[in-house]
Every structure is written in C-alpha cells, then in structure tokens.
C-alpha cells in the first residue's frame, strides 16, 4: 500500500506541474482515490488500535503470570510495524489531500481565465 500511495502522489504531483494535466475528470479521480486511501487508513487504524489493546492486556497478564510473556512480546513485535505503516498512510493521505486542494485551485483558476 505504501508504494501504491507514493506512486499515486507522484502521479498527482506530475498532473499539477503540467500546464494542461488537470481537468474536472482528473480532479474527480483524485477525490475518489483519496476516499479509497482514507478507507484503507481507517482499516489500519482499527487494526493498530486492536493490537495496541491486546498488547496492553497481555502486559497486564504478564505482570500477574510470567507465562504470558511470549504473548506480550508477540503483540509488541506486531504492533510496532503497524504503527509505522499507519503513520505512513496517515501522512500520505494528508499530503494527497493538500495536493487535491492545490489541484482544485489550479482548475478553478484555469476555468476563470477562460
């Protein structure tokens, strides 16, 4: 997902930099793709928070019974990559939203010049 988001951001930046790369159709495409990436971000937020909750619960169990230590370590090891992945998704979607606003202003400016 990270590579897909990065590639799409590059593509949108290219459209914005081209003088005739944007129109209403592309603008709508950007908005639709932002929705897809936001949905992906929401799913990863739910998964990240679930693993965070399981990590905290397993830590509490580990304090009372040391036998739960492997479970705690497992959840902790899984939680760290989820946090980094969610961080990248969040920042990528926010960047895409900023690019959309820039593209929208550019399209409106081009339409007013016609």
PDB file of C-alpha atoms in Angstrom:
ATOM      1  CA  UNK A   1       0.000   0.000   0.000  1.00  0.00           C
ATOM      2  CA  UNK A   2       2.869   2.353   0.782  1.00  0.00           C
ATOM      3  CA  UNK A   3       4.296   2.006  -2.727  1.00  0.00           C
ATOM      4  CA  UNK A   4       0.871   2.440  -4.314  1.00  0.00           C
ATOM      5  CA  UNK A   5       0.208   5.607  -2.327  1.00  0.00           C
ATOM      6  CA  UNK A   6       3.666   7.012  -3.076  1.00  0.00           C
ATOM      7  CA  UNK A   7       3.292   6.301  -6.800  1.00  0.00           C
ATOM      8  CA  UNK A   8      -0.138   7.935  -6.875  1.00  0.00           C
ATOM      9  CA  UNK A   9       1.160  11.016  -5.054  1.00  0.00           C
ATOM     10  CA  UNK A  10       3.942  11.315  -7.650  1.00  0.00           C
ATOM     11  CA  UNK A  11       1.376  10.996 -10.435  1.00  0.00           C
ATOM     12  CA  UNK A  12      -0.824  13.732  -8.954  1.00  0.00           C
ATOM     13  CA  UNK A  13       2.206  15.992  -8.481  1.00  0.00           C
ATOM     14  CA  UNK A  14       3.042  15.427 -12.147  1.00  0.00           C
ATOM     15  CA  UNK A  15      -0.512  16.329 -13.189  1.00  0.00           C
ATOM     16  CA  UNK A  16      -0.337  19.515 -11.137  1.00  0.00           C
ATOM     17  CA  UNK A  17       3.037  20.506 -12.576  1.00  0.00           C
ATOM     18  CA  UNK A  18       1.832  20.072 -16.180  1.00  0.00           C
ATOM     19  CA  UNK A  19       0.080  23.086 -17.559  1.00  0.00           C
ATOM     20  CA  UNK A  20      -2.714  21.040 -19.142  1.00  0.00           C
ATOM     21  CA  UNK A  21      -2.536  17.960 -16.913  1.00  0.00           C
ATOM     22  CA  UNK A  22      -5.632  18.720 -14.883  1.00  0.00           C
ATOM     23  CA  UNK A  23      -9.298  18.835 -15.720  1.00  0.00           C
ATOM     24  CA  UNK A  24     -12.538  18.104 -13.911  1.00  0.00           C
ATOM     25  CA  UNK A  25     -12.295  14.399 -14.713  1.00  0.00           C
ATOM     26  CA  UNK A  26      -8.841  14.036 -13.169  1.00  0.00           C
ATOM     27  CA  UNK A  27      -9.896  16.100 -10.189  1.00  0.00           C
ATOM     28  CA  UNK A  28     -12.800  13.719  -9.596  1.00  0.00           C
ATOM     29  CA  UNK A  29     -10.409  10.754  -9.960  1.00  0.00           C
ATOM     30  CA  UNK A  30      -8.125  12.233  -7.299  1.00  0.00           C
ATOM     31  CA  UNK A  31     -11.076  12.731  -4.947  1.00  0.00           C
ATOM     32  CA  UNK A  32     -12.251   9.144  -5.445  1.00  0.00           C
ATOM     33  CA  UNK A  33      -8.768   7.761  -4.817  1.00  0.00           C
ATOM     34  CA  UNK A  34      -8.455   9.856  -1.664  1.00  0.00           C
ATOM     35  CA  UNK A  35     -11.618   8.094  -0.465  1.00  0.00           C
ATOM     36  CA  UNK A  36     -10.061   4.694  -1.158  1.00  0.00           C
ATOM     37  CA  UNK A  37      -6.891   5.614   0.713  1.00  0.00           C
ATOM     38  CA  UNK A  38      -8.918   7.034   3.609  1.00  0.00           C
ATOM     39  CA  UNK A  39     -10.806   3.749   3.836  1.00  0.00           C
ATOM     40  CA  UNK A  40      -7.502   1.869   3.940  1.00  0.00           C
ATOM     41  CA  UNK A  41      -6.291   4.258   6.634  1.00  0.00           C
ATOM     42  CA  UNK A  42      -9.410   3.627   8.723  1.00  0.00           C
ATOM     43  CA  UNK A  43      -8.983  -0.146   8.482  1.00  0.00           C
ATOM     44  CA  UNK A  44      -5.344   0.128   9.544  1.00  0.00           C
ATOM     45  CA  UNK A  45      -6.300   2.412  12.431  1.00  0.00           C
ATOM     46  CA  UNK A  46      -8.753  -0.216  13.682  1.00  0.00           C
ATOM     47  CA  UNK A  47      -6.148  -2.975  13.360  1.00  0.00           C
ATOM     48  CA  UNK A  48      -3.450  -0.849  15.022  1.00  0.00           C
ATOM     49  CA  UNK A  49      -5.698   0.057  17.938  1.00  0.00           C
ATOM     50  CA  UNK A  50      -6.809  -3.567  18.348  1.00  0.00           C
ATOM     51  CA  UNK A  51      -3.216  -4.735  18.555  1.00  0.00           C
ATOM     52  CA  UNK A  52      -2.411  -1.900  20.970  1.00  0.00           C
ATOM     53  CA  UNK A  53      -5.272  -3.021  23.213  1.00  0.00           C
ATOM     54  CA  UNK A  54      -4.156  -6.653  23.022  1.00  0.00           C
ATOM     55  CA  UNK A  55      -0.589  -5.591  23.830  1.00  0.00           C
ATOM     56  CA  UNK A  56      -1.710  -3.705  26.937  1.00  0.00           C
ATOM     57  CA  UNK A  57      -3.939  -6.582  28.061  1.00  0.00           C
ATOM     58  CA  UNK A  58      -1.137  -9.087  27.569  1.00  0.00           C
ATOM     59  CA  UNK A  59       1.218  -6.806  29.534  1.00  0.00           C
ATOM     60  CA  UNK A  60      -1.250  -6.826  32.409  1.00  0.00           C
ATOM     61  CA  UNK A  61      -1.466 -10.601  32.221  1.00  0.00           C
ATOM     62  CA  UNK A  62       2.323 -10.860  32.103  1.00  0.00           C
ATOM     63  CA  UNK A  63       2.599  -8.856  35.335  1.00  0.00           C
ATOM     64  CA  UNK A  64       0.393 -11.394  37.101  1.00  0.00           C
ATOM     65  CA  UNK A  65       1.698 -14.536  35.336  1.00  0.00           C
ATOM     66  CA  UNK A  66       5.082 -14.645  33.620  1.00  0.00           C
ATOM     67  CA  UNK A  67       3.766 -17.362  31.283  1.00  0.00           C
ATOM     68  CA  UNK A  68       2.069 -14.649  29.219  1.00  0.00           C
ATOM     69  CA  UNK A  69       5.407 -13.005  28.351  1.00  0.00           C
ATOM     70  CA  UNK A  70       5.669 -14.658  24.881  1.00  0.00           C
ATOM     71  CA  UNK A  71       2.168 -13.411  24.060  1.00  0.00           C
ATOM     72  CA  UNK A  72       3.105  -9.877  25.121  1.00  0.00           C
ATOM     73  CA  UNK A  73       6.303  -9.984  23.052  1.00  0.00           C
ATOM     74  CA  UNK A  74       4.375 -11.279  20.034  1.00  0.00           C
ATOM     75  CA  UNK A  75       1.803  -8.484  20.207  1.00  0.00           C
ATOM     76  CA  UNK A  76       4.512  -5.877  20.767  1.00  0.00           C
ATOM     77  CA  UNK A  77       6.519  -7.119  17.785  1.00  0.00           C
ATOM     78  CA  UNK A  78       3.399  -6.953  15.607  1.00  0.00           C
ATOM     79  CA  UNK A  79       2.318  -3.552  16.914  1.00  0.00           C
ATOM     80  CA  UNK A  80       5.500  -1.687  16.000  1.00  0.00           C
ATOM     81  CA  UNK A  81       5.248  -2.276  12.206  1.00  0.00           C
ATOM     82  CA  UNK A  82       1.518  -1.481  12.301  1.00  0.00           C
ATOM     83  CA  UNK A  83       2.245   1.883  13.930  1.00  0.00           C
ATOM     84  CA  UNK A  84       4.865   2.759  11.304  1.00  0.00           C
ATOM     85  CA  UNK A  85       2.600   1.631   8.466  1.00  0.00           C
ATOM     86  CA  UNK A  86      -0.315   3.652   9.816  1.00  0.00           C
ATOM     87  CA  UNK A  87       1.974   6.670  10.235  1.00  0.00           C
ATOM     88  CA  UNK A  88       2.992   6.478   6.571  1.00  0.00           C
ATOM     89  CA  UNK A  89      -0.627   6.039   5.459  1.00  0.00           C
ATOM     90  CA  UNK A  90      -1.793   8.988   7.550  1.00  0.00           C
ATOM     91  CA  UNK A  91       0.906  11.306   6.237  1.00  0.00           C
ATOM     92  CA  UNK A  92       0.402  10.122   2.657  1.00  0.00           C
ATOM     93  CA  UNK A  93      -3.347  10.714   2.744  1.00  0.00           C
ATOM     94  CA  UNK A  94      -2.849  14.164   4.259  1.00  0.00           C
ATOM     95  CA  UNK A  95      -0.336  15.022   1.523  1.00  0.00           C
ATOM     96  CA  UNK A  96      -2.772  13.778  -1.113  1.00  0.00           C
ATOM     97  CA  UNK A  97      -5.496  15.972   0.386  1.00  0.00           C
ATOM     98  CA  UNK A  98      -3.200  19.016   0.211  1.00  0.00           C
ATOM     99  CA  UNK A  99      -2.391  18.169  -3.411  1.00  0.00           C
ATOM    100  CA  UNK A 100      -6.096  17.868  -4.170  1.00  0.00           C
ATOM    101  CA  UNK A 101      -6.742  21.335  -2.781  1.00  0.00           C
ATOM    102  CA  UNK A 102      -3.858  22.694  -4.880  1.00  0.00           C
ATOM    103  CA  UNK A 103      -5.192  20.949  -7.974  1.00  0.00           C
ATOM    104  CA  UNK A 104      -8.694  22.224  -7.280  1.00  0.00           C
ATOM    105  CA  UNK A 105      -7.433  25.812  -7.031  1.00  0.00           C
ATOM    106  CA  UNK A 106      -5.472  25.371 -10.240  1.00  0.00           C
ATOM    107  CA  UNK A 107      -8.504  24.031 -12.122  1.00  0.00           C
ATOM    108  CA  UNK A 108     -10.699  26.848 -10.792  1.00  0.00           C
ATOM    109  CA  UNK A 109      -8.037  29.378 -11.778  1.00  0.00           C
ATOM    110  CA  UNK A 110      -7.796  27.920 -15.267  1.00  0.00           C
ATOM    111  CA  UNK A 111     -11.575  27.996 -15.665  1.00  0.00           C
ATOM    112  CA  UNK A 112     -11.812  31.627 -14.582  1.00  0.00           C
ATOM    113  CA  UNK A 113      -9.141  32.579 -17.150  1.00  0.00           C
ATOM    114  CA  UNK A 114     -11.171  31.106 -19.999  1.00  0.00           C
TER     115      UNK A 114
END
